[in-house]
Tab-separated table of C-alpha atoms in Angstrom:
chain	number	residue	atom	x	y	z
A	1	MET	CA	-66.709	42.535	34.742
A	2	LYS	CA	-65.415	39.167	35.879
A	3	SER	CA	-64.028	38.433	32.377
A	4	ILE	CA	-62.165	41.776	32.313
A	5	LEU	CA	-60.514	40.923	35.642
A	6	LEU	CA	-59.519	37.500	34.333
A	7	ILE	CA	-57.973	39.054	31.190
A	8	LEU	CA	-56.041	41.617	33.261
A	9	LEU	CA	-54.826	38.890	35.604
A	10	ALA	CA	-53.718	36.762	32.643
A	11	LEU	CA	-51.841	39.720	31.108
A	12	ILE	CA	-50.038	40.475	34.384
A	13	ILE	CA	-49.049	36.823	34.883
A	14	SER	CA	-47.820	36.458	31.298
A	15	SER	CA	-45.773	39.660	31.487
A	16	LEU	CA	-44.152	38.522	34.737
A	17	SER	CA	-43.321	35.079	33.368
A	18	SER	CA	-41.819	36.487	30.152
A	19	ALA	CA	-39.604	39.048	31.905
A	20	GLN	CA	-35.946	38.003	31.901
A	21	THR	CA	-34.021	37.914	35.114
A	22	ASP	CA	-30.385	38.975	35.276
A	23	ASP	CA	-29.426	35.294	35.642
A	24	GLU	CA	-31.280	34.417	32.431
A	25	LYS	CA	-29.488	37.213	30.568
A	26	LEU	CA	-26.170	35.803	31.758
A	27	ASP	CA	-27.113	32.329	30.433
A	28	ARG	CA	-26.998	33.533	26.820
A	29	LYS	CA	-24.277	31.677	25.000
A	30	GLU	CA	-21.533	33.573	23.216
A	31	PRO	CA	-20.686	32.589	19.627
A	32	GLU	CA	-17.842	30.070	19.489
A	33	SER	CA	-15.714	28.994	16.513
A	34	VAL	CA	-14.785	25.347	16.142
A	35	SER	CA	-13.381	23.194	13.358
A	36	ALA	CA	-16.222	22.173	11.053
A	37	ASN	CA	-16.795	18.534	10.188
A	38	LEU	CA	-15.251	18.100	6.726
A	39	GLU	CA	-18.155	15.827	5.787
A	40	MET	CA	-20.488	18.855	5.810
A	41	ILE	CA	-19.622	19.367	2.120
A	42	VAL	CA	-18.557	17.293	-0.849
A	43	PRO	CA	-15.455	19.062	-2.187
A	44	PRO	CA	-14.752	19.584	-5.877
A	45	GLU	CA	-12.627	17.030	-7.696
A	46	THR	CA	-8.858	17.439	-6.978
A	47	PHE	CA	-9.568	18.915	-3.514
A	48	VAL	CA	-8.217	16.812	-0.629
A	49	PRO	CA	-8.228	17.331	3.145
A	50	SER	CA	-5.501	19.762	4.182
A	51	ASP	CA	-2.839	19.127	6.826
A	52	ALA	CA	-2.283	22.887	7.285
A	53	PHE	CA	-5.862	24.041	8.076
A	54	ASN	CA	-9.369	22.670	8.582
A	55	GLY	CA	-10.678	22.229	5.069
A	56	TYR	CA	-9.655	21.131	1.603
A	57	ILE	CA	-6.835	22.071	-0.733
A	58	SER	CA	-6.166	21.607	-4.438
A	59	ILE	CA	-2.422	21.971	-4.962
A	60	GLU	CA	-2.650	21.692	-8.747
A	61	ASN	CA	-5.179	24.546	-8.869
A	62	ALA	CA	-3.691	26.721	-6.069
A	63	SER	CA	-7.126	26.648	-4.421
A	64	ALA	CA	-8.468	26.098	-0.927
A	65	ILE	CA	-11.669	25.702	1.087
A	66	ILE	CA	-11.321	26.641	4.758
A	67	MET	CA	-14.189	25.380	6.914
A	68	THR	CA	-15.258	26.824	10.260
A	69	GLN	CA	-18.345	26.153	12.341
A	70	ILE	CA	-19.668	28.986	14.487
A	71	ASN	CA	-21.944	27.792	17.276
A	72	ASN	CA	-24.612	29.811	19.108
A	73	VAL	CA	-25.360	32.167	16.212
A	74	ASN	CA	-27.371	31.950	12.995
A	75	TYR	CA	-25.885	32.597	9.547
A	76	LYS	CA	-27.857	35.798	8.996
A	77	ARG	CA	-26.379	37.341	12.123
A	78	VAL	CA	-22.836	36.326	11.101
A	79	SER	CA	-23.241	37.708	7.592
A	80	GLU	CA	-24.279	41.139	8.925
A	81	GLY	CA	-20.573	41.897	9.295
A	82	MET	CA	-20.052	41.810	5.543
A	83	ASP	CA	-20.001	45.522	4.804
A	84	GLU	CA	-17.770	48.160	3.214
A	85	GLU	CA	-15.657	48.456	6.356
A	86	PHE	CA	-15.033	44.677	6.388
A	87	TYR	CA	-14.068	44.661	2.691
A	88	GLU	CA	-11.692	47.580	3.131
A	89	LEU	CA	-10.100	46.139	6.276
A	90	ASN	CA	-9.513	42.789	4.524
A	91	GLN	CA	-8.541	44.305	1.144
A	92	LEU	CA	-11.469	42.599	-0.581
A	93	ASN	CA	-13.564	43.892	-3.465
A	94	PHE	CA	-17.281	43.064	-3.626
A	95	ILE	CA	-18.624	41.319	-6.740
A	96	SER	CA	-21.985	39.841	-5.701
A	97	LYS	CA	-24.207	38.497	-2.941
A	98	GLU	CA	-26.740	35.701	-3.387
A	99	SER	CA	-29.017	33.672	-1.117
A	100	PHE	CA	-29.255	29.925	-1.660
A	101	VAL	CA	-30.707	26.688	-0.295
A	102	SER	CA	-28.493	23.607	-0.461
A	103	ASP	CA	-29.588	20.188	-1.683
A	104	TYR	CA	-30.026	19.328	2.025
A	105	LYS	CA	-32.358	22.301	2.630
A	106	VAL	CA	-29.740	24.397	4.419
A	107	ASN	CA	-30.245	28.148	3.892
A	108	GLY	CA	-27.314	30.431	3.328
A	109	VAL	CA	-25.746	33.388	1.598
A	110	ILE	CA	-22.789	33.506	-0.813
A	111	TYR	CA	-20.533	36.538	-1.148
A	112	LYS	CA	-18.287	36.622	-4.208
A	113	LEU	CA	-15.252	38.868	-3.820
A	114	TRP	CA	-11.856	39.427	-5.384
A	115	PHE	CA	-8.468	40.480	-4.117
A	116	GLU	CA	-4.966	40.916	-5.450
A	117	LEU	CA	-1.840	39.241	-4.094
A	118	LYS	CA	1.611	39.860	-5.578
A	119	GLY	CA	0.081	41.071	-8.826
A	120	ASP	CA	-2.265	38.086	-9.257
A	121	ARG	CA	-6.030	38.314	-8.842
A	122	TYR	CA	-7.935	35.771	-6.782
A	123	ILE	CA	-11.614	35.029	-6.317
A	124	ARG	CA	-12.897	34.470	-2.798
A	125	TYR	CA	-16.274	33.033	-1.953
A	126	MET	CA	-17.388	33.604	1.621
A	127	VAL	CA	-20.329	31.352	2.379
A	128	TYR	CA	-22.444	31.434	5.526
A	129	ALA	CA	-25.070	28.703	5.903
A	130	GLY	CA	-26.903	27.184	8.805
A	131	ASP	CA	-29.838	27.036	11.145
A	132	LEU	CA	-31.010	28.882	14.260
A	133	SER	CA	-27.930	28.095	16.348
A	134	LYS	CA	-25.137	26.932	14.040
A	135	THR	CA	-23.354	28.515	11.077
A	136	LEU	CA	-21.013	26.840	8.629
A	137	TRP	CA	-18.519	29.364	7.242
A	138	LEU	CA	-16.720	28.441	4.032
A	139	ASN	CA	-13.835	30.582	2.835
A	140	ILE	CA	-13.095	29.453	-0.735
A	141	THR	CA	-10.200	30.928	-2.709
A	142	TYR	CA	-8.870	30.256	-6.205
A	143	PRO	CA	-6.914	32.154	-8.896
A	144	GLU	CA	-9.150	34.296	-11.106
A	145	MET	CA	-7.461	32.900	-14.228
A	146	LEU	CA	-8.960	29.472	-13.341
A	147	GLN	CA	-12.466	30.797	-12.777
A	148	GLU	CA	-13.884	29.204	-15.921
A	149	ILE	CA	-12.665	25.778	-14.723
A	150	ILE	CA	-13.236	25.974	-10.964
A	151	GLU	CA	-16.251	28.211	-10.355
A	152	MET	CA	-18.957	25.735	-11.429
A	153	GLU	CA	-17.369	22.988	-9.302
A	154	VAL	CA	-17.183	25.293	-6.275
A	155	LEU	CA	-20.868	26.211	-6.649
A	156	LYS	CA	-21.794	22.511	-6.897
A	157	SER	CA	-19.847	21.893	-3.696
A	158	ILE	CA	-21.666	24.715	-1.895
A	159	ASN	CA	-24.954	23.057	-2.846
A	160	THR	CA	-23.878	19.906	-0.966
A	161	ILE	CA	-23.817	21.664	2.429
A	162	ASN	CA	-25.319	19.343	5.035
A	163	LEU	CA	-25.214	20.450	8.673
A	164	ASN	CA	-25.801	16.882	9.915
A	165	PRO	CA	-23.833	14.502	7.675
């Protein structure tokens, strides 16, 4: 009988200590976008830091890598927004989705998409990678006609993602 009382007491205490107060609910941090450290990836050859945005650009290949860090959210949560409504709203066409682990053991997901601009087709990779509280978002775009030249280099670059360079 004494052991049953002890178990009930332990259950009551644990349920009280795990209940969130209103103040604790308010302490949850909202996701925040910041400029990502450019050293989080090794860019493909011909890509140089851009003066126009946070990321890399290859003028000769009309290609770009835009880098954003999203704090206070994991990459799986961020990637949940990649659905038919998102594609339609952004005039993107889905090609594929693939999970990966970088050479630095960073988990992520790669979405390969295409879109058309002024009659030319472009490939866009949207990459979300990170840990429990930080997501690196890569937005990589290049002309489809250069896919055979650029795609392998872009994938190599994605594999260099390091959240703590």
